[in-house]
Amino acid sequence: MKRMESLIALMVCILLAVTACSSGGKNNPAGSGGSGGSSNTSSNASADNTPAPSGDPVTIRTVIKDVSASNPLYAQYFDALEAALLEHEGLNVQFELVELPQGNYAENLNLLLLGGDIPDLIYFQGGDQPIAEQGLLEDLRPYIENSKYLKNIMMEHNIKRIESYPYLLWIKPVTPKVPVVRADWLSGLATGEALMDNPTPDNYYAFFKELVDSGKAKYGITVAGDLAEINFIFNEAFGVTSTWLKKDDGTYEYSLVSQAEKNKLEFYNKLYKEGLFDNEYMTKQWDTKEDAFYKGDAGVIVGTAGKVIDLYEARMKELHGDSAGLVVLPPAKGVSQGFGATDVTKESRGFAISAVSEHKDVVFRILDFLASPEGQTLDRLGFEGQHYNVVDGKAVLTDAFFSEWIASFWEPIELNTTIPVEGALLGATAQESLEMPTKYFKEDNNFAIPEEHVATWDALTNLYKEYAADFITGKKPISDFQKFVDAWYANGGKEITEYANDLLN
């Protein structure tokens, strides 16, 4: 609690300092508190901060996970985006890509923001709520209402999320994470057919065990740092079907203190003890997780449905041949089946506009342009002659498109580009990864935690993570689960559960 109060106090000081003193733009040293365009640059802007199409461009400082100017593909992309904005929107802008250190993106981003360096356009993948609560992120609803293109491509879940939490925008289909395995490995194992026909936790266990016993993989599955990815497979099978579970007496309990969660953690402990669950999963990052899969250390990994699965498959085939294409595994089947309930309270990741940016209108016009046919052509298809060729008036996608190109911004279900596309944007496996979850789709019953409970909720989340890791690794016996439950309720869980029951009932 004291740490959170200190953090809030620090953030308030930062906001005051940035608002009063920011000079912005590239002329600021790192961490000086500027955001977007120097005073000289902003003199070229009109009254609504729209830069004139002549003169010095307005600098839009941008931070996005894994996007660096040192990567030639991204350098080419943002050069092309600058040119397209000037041609189609009359926006004379220059992107400055802010670099973050290697490691946990959410943590490093918060360190940047807490240091007073707040870019104009910010991609979050966690850690955004404390920043929003300090008033540092712009409410996007009035911008969307007046947009040319964005409001027309938003899907139902986007609309619900932006109404509930108006600071993050992430226009993509509902894409849970799905498990994949090499096709040649699946077909070569006796347990593979049983898993596909009846994917119970027991059949998953048998499949992981044969993967390891056969010498094909060192361990059955790995994940990136926590349980979020493996939970997409097993939550529903063990009865963790929503954030708040309804009990027989009609009241609700938090799923992570339920008997269903205990049963699931006991299963994970079994996998861990037998070496079927990567014993180094807590230190894995996304890149080391993927590397373990490509090298054959991990038999199964979990990736975001859609384009990410295309990239995984292209890389696996490049390394091991066409027979090493991927197969999407079904979610485990038990109490229920599915890849988990969908949160509609907020986007879990997405783009935000700095509330202290001098160029908020310009930043949103960039986001709006990326929803236009011209913007979608660049963002979804890449570069002509590299990622597609125009043949008989249609865009024919190249191998490079499937192996390296992924949209940086919006991916609405309906493709609206300036040129029709021959064939599909996704390979068969990636397309299946999108279609399979749709038959299991359902909304979660979670809700935004009230501000007065946020610090408590964060502490309770950390408490769960500590206990869960100890249960899985065997540092604590699963028989101690009730001690965790008691501690969870005693440290604020009782009050939040009472709030949840008032709200849900």
XYZ file of C-alpha atoms in Angstrom:
505
model
C 0.000 0.000 0.000
C 2.748 2.474 0.935
C 4.567 1.706 -2.295
C 1.423 2.395 -4.329
C 0.763 5.665 -2.459
C 4.324 6.777 -3.170
C 3.889 5.843 -6.822
C 0.704 7.900 -7.079
C 2.373 10.888 -5.444
C 5.274 10.630 -7.856
C 2.927 10.464 -10.827
C 1.070 13.587 -9.704
C 4.372 15.456 -9.465
C 5.334 14.259 -12.931
C 2.033 15.404 -14.386
C 2.423 18.868 -12.884
C 6.009 19.136 -14.066
C 5.259 17.932 -17.579
C 2.218 20.143 -17.985
C 4.039 23.243 -16.753
C 7.472 22.798 -18.238
C 7.406 20.463 -21.219
C 9.214 21.787 -24.258
C 8.575 18.545 -26.205
C 10.030 17.095 -29.361
C 13.366 15.758 -30.381
C 15.248 18.673 -28.854
C 14.525 17.306 -25.377
C 17.054 14.999 -23.756
C 15.774 11.567 -22.790
C 13.532 11.714 -19.740
C 13.101 15.474 -19.832
C 9.320 15.282 -19.877
C 8.603 16.460 -23.421
C 6.023 14.955 -25.700
C 5.579 15.621 -29.372
C 6.955 18.507 -31.400
C 9.160 21.358 -30.248
C 7.858 24.924 -29.997
C 9.439 25.673 -33.356
C 7.609 22.719 -34.904
C 4.250 23.625 -33.456
C 4.472 27.075 -35.068
C 3.794 25.245 -38.338
C 0.504 23.857 -37.033
C -2.927 25.309 -37.591
C -5.308 26.215 -34.771
C -6.383 22.569 -34.364
C -2.716 21.466 -34.219
C -2.845 20.103 -37.776
C 0.573 20.624 -39.353
C 0.725 22.521 -42.598
C 1.767 20.438 -45.623
C 4.832 22.608 -46.067
C 7.640 23.671 -43.775
C 9.127 21.615 -40.971
C 7.167 18.472 -40.089
C 5.629 18.005 -36.663
C 7.461 15.324 -34.727
C 5.227 12.610 -33.311
C 7.091 10.641 -30.684
C 5.916 7.040 -30.708
C 6.672 3.990 -28.583
C 5.558 0.524 -29.722
C 6.639 -2.889 -28.486
C 9.470 -4.371 -30.597
C 9.319 -1.486 -33.093
C 12.684 0.142 -33.683
C 14.099 2.491 -36.292
C 17.126 0.184 -36.427
C 14.904 -2.485 -38.010
C 14.965 -1.738 -41.778
C 11.402 -2.992 -42.261
C 9.993 -0.632 -39.632
C 12.124 2.262 -40.871
C 10.688 1.651 -44.336
C 7.156 1.379 -42.925
C 7.177 4.675 -41.050
C 8.818 6.469 -43.982
C 5.983 5.169 -46.177
C 3.381 6.163 -43.591
C 4.769 9.713 -43.433
C 4.546 9.969 -47.220
C 0.999 8.571 -47.302
C -0.180 10.962 -44.594
C 1.204 13.911 -46.517
C -0.324 12.758 -49.802
C -3.779 11.775 -48.579
C -4.317 13.864 -45.433
C -2.024 16.853 -45.890
C -0.348 15.915 -42.602
C 3.329 16.813 -42.554
C 4.625 14.651 -39.718
C 7.812 12.871 -38.765
C 7.772 9.834 -36.494
C 10.388 9.539 -33.788
C 10.445 5.944 -32.556
C 11.293 5.787 -28.860
C 13.538 2.847 -27.986
C 13.087 0.816 -24.807
C 15.609 -1.575 -23.235
C 15.258 -5.311 -23.777
C 13.117 -7.119 -21.222
C 9.584 -6.735 -19.905
C 7.895 -4.173 -22.156
C 5.188 -3.087 -19.708
C 7.708 -2.532 -16.914
C 10.186 -0.668 -19.112
C 7.421 1.500 -20.562
C 6.215 2.474 -17.104
C 9.770 3.366 -16.116
C 9.942 5.650 -19.155
C 6.636 7.316 -18.292
C 7.442 7.577 -14.586
C 10.679 9.281 -15.610
C 8.624 12.027 -17.209
C 9.245 11.040 -20.835
C 5.728 10.691 -22.261
C 5.546 10.101 -26.031
C 2.584 11.346 -28.052
C 1.461 7.905 -29.221
C 1.894 5.028 -26.766
C 1.321 1.325 -27.267
C 0.476 -0.459 -24.009
C 0.583 -4.164 -23.309
C -0.319 -3.983 -19.649
C 0.433 -1.369 -17.025
C -1.816 1.300 -18.532
C -4.377 1.677 -15.725
C -2.112 3.430 -13.209
C -1.117 5.859 -15.979
C -4.741 6.491 -16.991
C -5.753 7.053 -13.376
C -3.303 9.964 -13.189
C -5.019 11.685 -16.105
C -2.097 11.116 -18.465
C -4.092 9.331 -21.196
C -6.633 11.003 -23.459
C -10.318 9.993 -23.561
C -10.670 8.719 -27.139
C -14.474 8.643 -27.339
C -15.042 12.173 -28.716
C -12.310 11.639 -31.297
C -13.859 8.354 -32.433
C -17.317 9.909 -32.640
C -15.979 12.537 -35.055
C -13.697 10.194 -36.997
C -13.904 9.609 -40.750
C -13.028 5.927 -40.756
C -12.377 4.460 -37.315
C -15.951 4.444 -36.073
C -16.932 2.404 -39.132
C -14.454 -0.438 -38.582
C -14.915 -0.974 -34.853
C -16.406 -4.322 -33.879
C -18.924 -4.949 -31.103
C -16.298 -5.872 -28.531
C -14.255 -2.747 -29.434
C -17.297 -0.527 -28.888
C -18.078 -2.081 -25.505
C -14.492 -1.830 -24.365
C -13.978 1.796 -25.388
C -17.195 2.812 -23.617
C -16.037 1.112 -20.437
C -12.378 2.170 -20.655
C -11.888 5.025 -23.162
C -8.081 5.177 -23.218
C -6.955 2.178 -25.274
C -7.873 1.324 -28.858
C -7.070 -2.041 -30.453
C -9.191 -2.836 -33.495
C -8.639 -6.502 -34.159
C -10.932 -9.539 -34.047
C -11.252 -11.394 -30.756
C -8.044 -13.358 -30.806
C -7.442 -15.642 -27.862
C -4.174 -17.480 -27.717
C -4.248 -21.008 -29.092
C -1.857 -23.972 -28.736
C 0.043 -25.253 -31.771
C 2.269 -28.258 -32.442
C 4.268 -29.485 -35.422
C 2.068 -31.498 -37.779
C 4.702 -34.191 -38.312
C 5.066 -34.661 -34.558
C 1.319 -34.840 -33.987
C 0.807 -37.466 -36.686
C 3.785 -39.497 -35.491
C 2.532 -39.984 -31.930
C 0.051 -42.622 -30.828
C -1.631 -40.146 -28.460
C -2.187 -37.507 -31.142
C -5.482 -38.829 -32.493
C -6.992 -39.254 -29.023
C -6.014 -35.699 -28.148
C -7.688 -34.253 -31.242
C -10.834 -36.379 -30.795
C -11.229 -35.939 -27.043
C -8.906 -33.252 -25.611
C -9.368 -33.953 -21.914
C -6.648 -32.884 -19.481
C -5.701 -36.560 -19.168
C -5.256 -36.860 -22.933
C -3.211 -33.657 -22.958
C -1.038 -35.149 -20.213
C -0.565 -38.365 -22.215
C 0.325 -36.370 -25.325
C 2.887 -34.220 -23.493
C 4.368 -37.330 -21.937
C 4.768 -39.106 -25.269
C 6.310 -35.972 -26.802
C 9.016 -36.103 -24.143
C 9.399 -39.891 -23.873
C 9.767 -40.185 -27.650
C 12.677 -37.749 -27.587
C 10.977 -35.305 -29.913
C 10.879 -32.518 -27.303
C 12.551 -31.798 -23.972
C 9.240 -30.799 -22.408
C 5.636 -30.780 -23.523
C 4.857 -27.064 -23.290
C 6.429 -23.745 -22.414
C 4.917 -20.303 -21.839
C 6.189 -16.745 -21.581
C 6.710 -15.962 -17.928
C 3.377 -16.654 -16.238
C 0.274 -18.829 -16.471
C -1.778 -16.651 -18.820
C -0.917 -18.655 -21.951
C -1.388 -22.172 -20.576
C -4.655 -21.038 -18.971
C -6.121 -20.497 -22.446
C -5.926 -24.271 -22.868
C -7.008 -25.539 -19.463
C -9.092 -22.947 -17.575
C -12.501 -24.011 -18.810
C -11.792 -27.727 -18.567
C -11.228 -27.348 -14.827
C -14.244 -25.069 -14.376
C -12.552 -21.660 -14.398
C -15.146 -20.427 -16.877
C -15.321 -16.754 -15.917
C -13.615 -14.285 -13.608
C -16.408 -14.590 -11.025
C -17.944 -18.034 -10.531
C -21.538 -18.410 -9.394
C -21.916 -20.781 -6.468
C -24.865 -23.022 -5.639
C -26.241 -20.431 -3.198
C -26.347 -17.775 -5.945
C -23.383 -15.749 -4.675
C -20.172 -15.183 -6.594
C -16.599 -16.055 -5.696
C -13.405 -14.974 -7.416
C -12.282 -17.787 -9.696
C -8.680 -17.808 -8.483
C -9.731 -18.756 -4.949
C -12.108 -21.510 -6.125
C -11.849 -25.280 -5.932
C -11.653 -25.247 -9.734
C -8.456 -23.180 -9.581
C -6.985 -25.513 -6.969
C -7.650 -28.522 -9.214
C -6.038 -26.790 -12.171
C -2.900 -25.810 -10.211
C -2.601 -29.377 -8.974
C -2.608 -30.531 -12.610
C 0.072 -27.968 -13.510
C 2.167 -29.217 -10.599
C 1.914 -32.744 -11.983
C 3.128 -31.548 -15.399
C 5.950 -29.585 -13.770
C 7.133 -32.446 -11.541
C 7.347 -34.815 -14.490
C 9.209 -32.318 -16.680
C 6.288 -31.917 -19.083
C 5.832 -28.236 -18.230
C 9.033 -26.244 -18.852
C 10.714 -25.895 -15.464
C 12.098 -22.508 -16.569
C 8.750 -21.110 -17.714
C 8.880 -18.198 -15.238
C 12.004 -16.734 -16.855
C 10.865 -17.193 -20.448
C 10.163 -14.107 -22.570
C 8.169 -14.234 -25.815
C 11.319 -14.549 -27.932
C 12.969 -17.289 -25.850
C 9.638 -19.134 -25.759
C 9.427 -19.075 -29.546
C 13.080 -20.039 -29.900
C 12.484 -23.086 -27.679
C 9.650 -24.128 -29.990
C 11.667 -23.701 -33.179
C 14.628 -25.637 -31.737
C 12.386 -28.488 -30.625
C 12.839 -28.003 -26.892
C 9.119 -27.275 -26.471
C 6.572 -29.526 -28.121
C 3.718 -27.030 -27.810
C 3.535 -23.257 -27.468
C 0.595 -20.884 -27.321
C 0.329 -17.957 -29.730
C -2.184 -15.275 -30.631
C -4.732 -16.569 -33.122
C -4.373 -15.257 -36.655
C -1.267 -13.718 -38.160
C 1.072 -14.736 -35.338
C 0.310 -18.386 -36.111
C 1.174 -17.695 -39.766
C 4.557 -16.347 -38.687
C 5.182 -19.345 -36.434
C 4.351 -21.756 -39.241
C 6.469 -19.957 -41.838
C 9.479 -19.977 -39.522
C 9.024 -23.639 -38.582
C 8.816 -24.677 -42.241
C 11.865 -22.584 -43.054
C 13.859 -24.406 -40.376
C 12.495 -27.949 -40.678
C 10.735 -28.283 -44.031
C 7.123 -28.287 -45.195
C 6.245 -31.375 -43.148
C 6.819 -29.276 -40.028
C 3.728 -27.145 -40.668
C 1.596 -26.470 -37.613
C -1.680 -27.818 -36.285
C -3.944 -25.878 -33.920
C -4.830 -27.994 -30.886
C -8.334 -27.764 -29.379
C -8.947 -26.319 -25.923
C -9.031 -28.900 -23.156
C -12.451 -30.436 -22.486
C -13.882 -31.100 -19.047
C -16.312 -29.101 -16.923
C -16.565 -26.833 -19.959
C -14.555 -26.261 -23.120
C -13.191 -23.133 -24.724
C -10.301 -20.707 -24.846
C -11.737 -18.628 -22.016
C -14.404 -15.971 -21.626
C -13.769 -12.694 -23.443
C -13.170 -9.565 -21.384
C -15.224 -6.626 -22.694
C -14.380 -4.201 -19.881
C -11.235 -2.882 -21.601
C -8.651 -3.683 -24.205
C -5.807 -5.691 -22.709
C -3.434 -3.930 -25.106
C -3.640 -1.091 -27.574
C -2.768 2.460 -28.533
C -3.231 5.487 -26.300
C -2.723 9.191 -26.874
C -0.840 11.193 -24.280
C -3.097 13.703 -22.545
C -0.148 16.098 -22.277
C 0.779 15.867 -25.952
C 0.733 19.140 -27.880
C -0.521 17.268 -30.941
C -3.413 15.072 -29.787
C -5.565 15.912 -32.831
C -2.727 15.077 -35.195
C -2.066 11.757 -33.486
C -5.699 10.766 -33.764
C -5.826 11.774 -37.423
C -2.938 9.359 -37.974
C -4.874 6.577 -36.259
C -7.962 7.466 -38.286
C -6.024 7.445 -41.561
C -4.798 3.930 -40.780
C -8.457 2.841 -40.870
C -8.925 4.296 -44.376
C -8.543 2.207 -47.558
C -5.161 3.882 -48.228
C -3.981 3.290 -44.661
C -5.220 -0.293 -44.657
C -3.432 -0.999 -47.931
C -0.103 -0.081 -46.356
C -0.731 -1.554 -42.924
C -2.330 -4.820 -44.008
C -0.500 -5.588 -47.262
C 2.996 -4.126 -46.824
C 5.056 -2.947 -49.807
C 4.320 -3.577 -53.456
C 7.071 -5.629 -55.080
C 8.099 -6.985 -51.694
C 5.009 -8.298 -49.936
C 2.659 -8.325 -52.899
C 2.692 -7.903 -56.662
C -0.101 -6.413 -58.743
C -1.258 -8.963 -61.309
C -4.340 -8.295 -63.446
C -5.440 -5.547 -61.098
C -5.184 -7.656 -57.932
C -2.634 -7.858 -55.126
C -0.972 -11.272 -55.180
C 0.737 -11.941 -51.848
C 4.344 -13.143 -51.813
C 6.140 -15.568 -49.505
C 7.644 -12.552 -47.736
C 4.157 -11.392 -46.775
C 3.398 -14.645 -44.963
C 6.819 -14.938 -43.353
C 7.495 -11.395 -42.137
C 4.580 -8.997 -42.509
C 2.145 -8.243 -39.707
C -0.133 -5.225 -39.415
C 1.135 -2.707 -36.886
C -2.250 -1.129 -36.242
C -5.810 -2.127 -37.244
C -7.141 -5.446 -38.522
C -10.931 -5.209 -38.869
C -12.741 -8.332 -40.034
C -13.717 -6.722 -43.345
C -10.689 -5.976 -45.519
C -11.085 -2.609 -47.284
C -8.004 -1.750 -49.345
C -7.521 0.312 -52.501
C -6.725 -2.836 -54.458
C -8.504 -6.198 -54.235
C -6.470 -9.076 -52.853
C -6.083 -12.405 -54.611
C -6.640 -15.174 -52.079
C -6.618 -14.923 -48.294
C -4.384 -12.875 -46.012
C -3.894 -15.874 -43.745
C -2.682 -19.397 -44.354
C -5.010 -22.322 -43.622
C -3.619 -22.966 -40.126
C -3.824 -19.319 -39.103
C -7.352 -19.069 -40.479
C -8.368 -22.118 -38.449
C -6.849 -20.496 -35.358
C -9.338 -17.638 -35.804
C -12.338 -19.799 -36.647
C -11.968 -22.398 -33.889
C -12.424 -19.949 -30.966
C -15.587 -18.403 -32.450
C -17.715 -21.450 -31.617
C -16.676 -21.111 -27.961
C -17.097 -17.332 -27.685
C -18.779 -15.906 -24.596
C -18.399 -12.703 -22.628
C -16.728 -12.641 -19.250
C -18.510 -11.217 -16.206
C -15.531 -9.262 -14.932
C -15.645 -5.527 -14.344
C -13.318 -2.585 -13.927
C -11.960 -2.473 -10.385
C -12.963 0.819 -8.694
C -10.101 3.207 -8.088
C -10.329 2.854 -4.309
C -9.690 -0.895 -4.637
C -6.982 -0.839 -7.331
C -4.001 -0.929 -4.951
C -5.599 -3.772 -2.994
C -6.380 -5.649 -6.201
C -2.787 -5.327 -7.402
C -1.536 -6.675 -4.075
C -3.990 -9.587 -4.247
C -2.904 -10.363 -7.809
C 0.719 -10.523 -6.687
C -0.286 -12.709 -3.748
C -1.907 -15.174 -6.142
C 1.109 -15.210 -8.453
C 3.459 -15.988 -5.557
C 1.316 -18.825 -4.222
C 0.568 -20.236 -7.683
C 4.266 -20.378 -8.573
C 5.032 -22.107 -5.277
C 2.236 -24.649 -5.765
C 3.342 -25.481 -9.296
C 7.041 -25.792 -8.473
C 6.368 -27.748 -5.278
C 7.766 -25.153 -2.881
C 4.384 -25.277 -1.173
C 2.067 -28.309 -1.132
C -1.272 -27.885 -2.855
C -2.833 -28.720 0.524
C -1.842 -25.153 1.508
C -4.325 -23.736 -1.010
C -6.753 -22.860 1.774
C -4.023 -20.791 3.433
C -3.793 -18.776 0.231
C -7.585 -18.381 0.129
C -7.659 -17.196 3.745
C -4.839 -14.721 3.074
C -6.592 -13.472 -0.066
C -9.814 -12.702 1.796
C -7.985 -11.254 4.811
C -5.984 -8.795 2.695
C -8.906 -7.104 0.987
C -10.491 -9.906 -1.013
C -13.526 -9.970 1.282
C -14.397 -6.345 0.504
C -13.889 -6.774 -3.247
C -15.998 -9.942 -3.239
C -18.797 -8.042 -1.489
C -18.528 -5.318 -4.140
C -18.625 -7.949 -6.903
C -21.759 -9.545 -5.491
C -23.527 -6.195 -5.200
C -22.620 -5.417 -8.809
C -23.297 -8.819 -10.401
C -26.542 -9.416 -8.541
